[in-house]
Short mmCIF file of C-alpha atoms and ligand atoms in Angstrom, two decimals:
data_model
loop_
_atom_site.label_atom_id
_atom_site.label_comp_id
_atom_site.label_asym_id
_atom_site.label_seq_id
_atom_site.Cartn_x
_atom_site.Cartn_y
_atom_site.Cartn_z
CA MET A 101 148.61 68.27 204.18
CA VAL A 102 145.35 70.13 203.68
CA ARG A 103 145.76 71.80 207.06
CA LEU A 104 149.28 72.86 206.12
CA LEU A 105 148.14 74.29 202.80
CA LEU A 106 145.33 76.15 204.50
CA ALA A 107 147.80 77.57 207.01
CA ILE A 108 149.99 78.80 204.16
CA ALA A 109 146.97 80.37 202.47
CA ILE A 110 145.94 82.15 205.63
CA THR A 111 149.40 83.43 206.46
CA THR A 112 150.38 84.55 202.96
CA GLY A 113 146.99 85.43 201.53
CA THR A 114 147.88 83.70 198.29
CA ALA A 115 145.72 81.25 196.44
CA VAL A 116 146.53 77.62 197.03
CA THR A 117 146.07 75.01 194.39
CA ALA A 118 143.95 72.19 195.71
CA PRO A 119 145.92 68.95 195.98
CA ARG A 120 143.43 67.10 193.78
CA SER A 121 144.41 69.20 190.74
CA ALA A 122 147.85 67.60 190.86
CA ARG A 123 146.25 64.25 190.20
CA ALA A 124 146.62 62.99 186.64
CA GLU A 125 143.47 63.39 184.60
CA PRO A 126 141.93 60.03 183.76
CA THR A 127 142.56 59.07 180.16
CA GLY A 128 139.90 56.44 179.47
CA SER A 129 137.21 57.10 176.94
CA ILE A 130 133.86 55.86 175.78
CA THR A 131 133.11 56.26 172.10
CA GLY A 132 130.14 55.33 170.02
CA THR A 133 127.35 56.19 167.66
CA VAL A 134 123.72 57.17 168.05
CA ILE A 135 121.58 55.51 165.42
CA PHE A 136 117.98 55.88 164.33
CA GLU A 137 116.31 52.61 163.40
CA GLY A 138 113.48 52.46 160.90
CA GLU A 139 112.30 55.11 158.53
CA ALA A 140 113.36 58.59 159.52
CA PRO A 141 110.53 61.10 159.97
CA ASP A 142 110.10 63.62 157.16
CA ARG A 143 111.61 66.99 157.77
CA ALA A 144 108.76 69.26 156.80
CA PRO A 145 109.48 72.74 155.40
CA LEU A 146 108.90 75.29 158.14
CA SER A 147 106.23 77.91 157.66
CA ARG A 148 108.19 81.10 158.26
CA TYR A 149 106.01 83.65 156.46
CA SER A 150 105.27 85.56 159.65
CA ASP A 151 108.67 87.26 159.25
CA PRO A 152 109.63 88.33 155.71
CA TYR A 153 113.32 88.15 156.63
CA CYS A 154 113.06 84.50 157.64
CA ALA A 155 110.67 83.64 154.80
CA LYS A 156 113.35 84.49 152.24
CA ILE A 157 115.24 81.33 153.23
CA GLU A 158 113.49 77.98 153.18
CA ARG A 159 114.44 75.75 156.08
CA LEU A 160 113.30 72.31 157.10
CA SER A 161 112.18 71.29 160.55
CA ASP A 162 115.15 70.42 162.75
CA ASP A 163 113.07 68.38 165.21
CA VAL A 164 114.63 65.04 164.18
CA ILE A 165 117.63 65.03 161.84
CA VAL A 166 118.68 61.60 160.58
CA THR A 167 121.48 61.17 158.03
CA LYS A 168 122.13 57.64 156.76
CA GLY A 169 120.65 56.17 159.90
CA LYS A 170 122.64 58.41 162.27
CA LEU A 171 120.92 60.81 164.67
CA LYS A 172 122.06 64.40 165.18
CA ASP A 173 121.59 66.68 168.21
CA VAL A 174 121.85 64.01 170.88
CA LEU A 175 123.53 64.96 174.15
CA VAL A 176 125.43 61.86 175.27
CA ARG A 177 126.88 61.82 178.78
CA VAL A 178 128.08 59.67 181.61
CA LYS A 179 125.12 59.75 183.93
CA ASN A 180 126.64 58.42 187.16
CA GLY A 181 129.69 60.64 187.03
CA ALA A 182 130.64 60.73 190.72
CA LEU A 183 134.15 59.42 189.92
CA LEU A 184 134.82 61.98 187.22
CA PRO A 185 136.72 65.22 187.68
CA ARG A 186 134.38 68.12 188.24
CA ALA A 187 133.98 70.48 185.33
CA ALA A 188 135.19 73.99 185.90
CA ALA A 189 133.18 76.62 184.08
CA THR A 190 135.39 77.88 181.26
CA ALA A 191 134.71 80.11 178.26
CA PRO A 192 131.03 80.59 177.48
CA VAL A 193 129.25 78.23 175.16
CA VAL A 194 128.13 80.11 172.05
CA ILE A 195 124.79 79.74 170.32
CA ASP A 196 124.14 81.77 167.18
CA GLN A 197 120.81 82.87 165.79
CA LYS A 198 121.33 82.52 162.07
CA GLU A 199 118.80 82.27 159.26
CA CYS A 200 116.18 82.32 162.01
CA MET A 201 117.44 79.05 163.51
CA TYR A 202 119.61 78.27 166.52
CA ALA A 203 123.06 76.93 165.75
CA PRO A 204 123.81 74.67 167.45
CA ARG A 205 120.42 73.46 168.59
CA VAL A 206 121.73 71.32 171.48
CA VAL A 207 124.72 72.17 173.69
CA GLY A 208 126.17 70.83 176.91
CA ILE A 209 127.34 73.28 179.57
CA ALA A 210 129.03 72.95 182.94
CA ALA A 211 126.90 74.04 185.87
CA GLY A 212 127.37 77.80 186.19
CA GLN A 213 128.96 78.21 182.77
CA LYS A 214 127.79 81.25 180.83
CA LEU A 215 125.92 81.05 177.57
CA THR A 216 126.63 83.57 174.84
CA VAL A 217 123.82 84.05 172.34
CA ARG A 218 124.58 86.00 169.16
CA ASN A 219 122.25 87.41 166.56
CA SER A 220 123.67 87.10 163.05
CA ASP A 221 120.30 87.89 161.51
CA GLY A 222 118.87 91.13 160.17
CA THR A 223 115.74 90.63 162.20
CA PHE A 224 114.65 90.77 165.83
CA HIS A 225 114.75 87.74 168.08
CA ASN A 226 114.18 87.36 171.78
CA VAL A 227 116.06 84.79 173.82
CA HIS A 228 113.74 83.22 176.33
CA GLY A 229 115.23 80.66 178.67
CA THR A 230 113.22 78.44 180.98
CA LEU A 231 114.03 75.63 183.39
CA ALA A 232 111.18 73.19 184.06
CA GLY A 233 108.77 75.89 182.91
CA ALA A 234 110.16 78.64 185.17
CA GLN A 235 111.66 81.65 183.40
CA LEU A 236 115.42 82.17 183.73
CA TRP A 237 115.78 85.12 181.38
CA ASN A 238 114.04 86.81 178.49
CA LYS A 239 116.28 89.18 176.53
CA PRO A 240 115.76 91.12 173.31
CA ALA A 241 118.26 90.58 170.48
CA SER A 242 117.98 93.24 167.80
CA PRO A 243 120.03 93.13 164.59
CA GLY A 244 123.57 94.33 165.33
CA ASP A 245 123.20 94.05 169.10
CA PRO A 246 126.22 92.75 171.04
CA ALA A 247 125.98 89.10 172.00
CA LEU A 248 123.97 88.34 175.11
CA GLY A 249 125.78 86.84 178.09
CA LEU A 250 123.34 84.59 179.91
CA ASP A 251 123.61 82.82 183.22
CA GLY A 252 123.63 79.04 182.94
CA SER A 253 123.31 78.38 186.66
CA ALA A 254 121.49 75.10 187.09
CA HIS A 255 122.15 71.59 188.37
CA ALA A 256 123.61 68.59 186.59
CA GLY A 257 120.94 66.90 184.54
CA ASP A 258 118.85 70.05 184.12
CA VAL A 259 117.85 71.11 180.64
CA ILE A 260 117.59 74.83 179.98
CA ALA A 261 115.08 75.30 177.16
CA ILE A 262 115.65 78.32 174.93
CA ALA A 263 112.98 79.67 172.65
CA CYS A 264 112.24 82.72 170.54
CA ASP A 265 108.75 84.05 171.02
CA VAL A 266 108.84 85.85 167.66
CA HIS A 267 109.63 82.69 165.67
CA PRO A 268 107.83 79.74 167.26
CA TRP A 269 109.89 77.14 165.36
CA MET A 270 113.10 78.24 167.12
CA HIS A 271 114.10 75.97 170.02
CA ALA A 272 117.49 75.22 171.53
CA TYR A 273 118.57 73.28 174.60
CA ALA A 274 121.47 73.59 177.03
CA VAL A 275 121.96 70.40 179.04
CA VAL A 276 123.82 71.00 182.30
CA GLN A 277 126.67 68.76 183.48
CA ASP A 278 128.97 68.67 186.49
CA HIS A 279 131.76 66.85 184.63
CA ARG A 280 133.24 66.93 181.14
CA ALA A 281 132.33 63.45 179.93
CA PHE A 282 129.66 64.57 177.50
CA ALA A 283 129.35 65.27 173.79
CA VAL A 284 126.69 66.28 171.28
CA THR A 285 126.30 64.30 168.08
CA GLY A 286 126.61 65.84 164.64
CA ASP A 287 125.35 64.44 161.35
CA ASP A 288 127.46 61.30 161.78
CA GLY A 289 125.87 60.43 165.14
CA ALA A 290 129.33 59.92 166.63
CA PHE A 291 130.44 60.85 170.12
CA GLU A 292 133.49 60.53 172.34
CA LEU A 293 133.41 60.90 176.11
CA ILE A 294 136.91 61.53 177.35
CA GLY A 295 138.64 61.68 180.73
CA VAL A 296 136.79 58.68 182.15
CA PRO A 297 138.54 56.50 184.77
CA PRO A 298 137.97 52.73 184.87
CA GLY A 299 134.57 51.83 186.28
CA ASN A 300 131.00 50.88 185.59
CA TYR A 301 128.89 53.58 184.05
CA THR A 302 125.51 54.39 182.65
CA VAL A 303 125.84 56.27 179.39
CA GLU A 304 122.74 58.30 178.67
CA ALA A 305 121.63 59.80 175.37
CA TRP A 306 119.11 62.62 175.41
CA HIS A 307 117.30 63.98 172.36
CA PRO A 308 114.91 66.95 172.62
CA VAL A 309 112.08 65.19 170.79
CA LEU A 310 112.82 61.48 171.07
CA GLY A 311 113.64 61.35 174.78
CA THR A 312 116.28 59.33 176.60
CA ARG A 313 118.10 56.05 176.04
CA SER A 314 120.80 54.56 178.21
CA VAL A 315 123.25 51.72 178.18
CA ALA A 316 125.54 50.16 180.80
CA VAL A 317 129.25 50.43 180.03
CA LYS A 318 132.19 48.83 181.80
CA LEU A 319 135.48 50.60 181.25
CA ALA A 320 138.37 48.34 182.21
CA ARG A 321 141.73 49.59 183.44
CA GLY A 322 144.20 50.15 180.64
CA ALA A 323 141.68 49.05 178.07
CA LYS A 324 140.96 50.52 174.70
CA PRO A 325 138.01 52.89 174.54
CA ALA A 326 134.70 51.23 175.28
CA THR A 327 132.48 51.45 172.23
CA VAL A 328 128.69 51.54 172.45
CA THR A 329 125.73 52.10 170.19
CA LEU A 330 122.64 53.91 171.38
CA SER A 331 119.52 53.39 169.34
CA PHE A 332 116.41 55.50 168.86
CA ALA A 333 113.39 54.72 166.71
CA ALA A 334 110.26 56.44 165.49
CA GLN A 335 107.73 56.90 168.30
CU1 CU B 148 113.57 84.60 166.53
#
């Protein structure tokens, strides 16, 4: 079959849809919540007086954000995703620079997917991306500039760290995936990993400050979503 399709492609010059795309997408899912046990760390007011524009708005540290025991900004993913459909890079993932903070602070991207970084502020930022300490890009972002289109080429499991050298409190993270079974928690700590076929998985939760937790999950055929809780605590 593959040989036949290749022959058609060669003779006609037209693109051929790979047979695997005809396969039904798996419909299983893993849902859950990321909790923070114990007393949540204080969110200290940031010292932002170095830039009068930023100093006009008081903001708290976004290092660890806990709301009613739920942890925000956790990238949750299937770690051993060999069975999962590969993620195709689609529209860029957008990060805004607003009130001298990154929004969102944590994103997941497919390997090779572009990042778009906007500047909604009336002040200058620079967008400095590194991977394991090596620089990927360092671009200026003046007020009113068009959004930056940045290359997210990296491997699954890599974390691209983004920082602004003008405002040292600004940090964002793009965690690279080769499948789509990932999600980032909001204030409610909830996540849903979709498109997961039956199997045994390790679900991993990564937080920029608190590190990594993981849990084994068995997703049975035809079963309801598997539900798990991942727990972090003060270090
Ligand atoms: Cu900045």
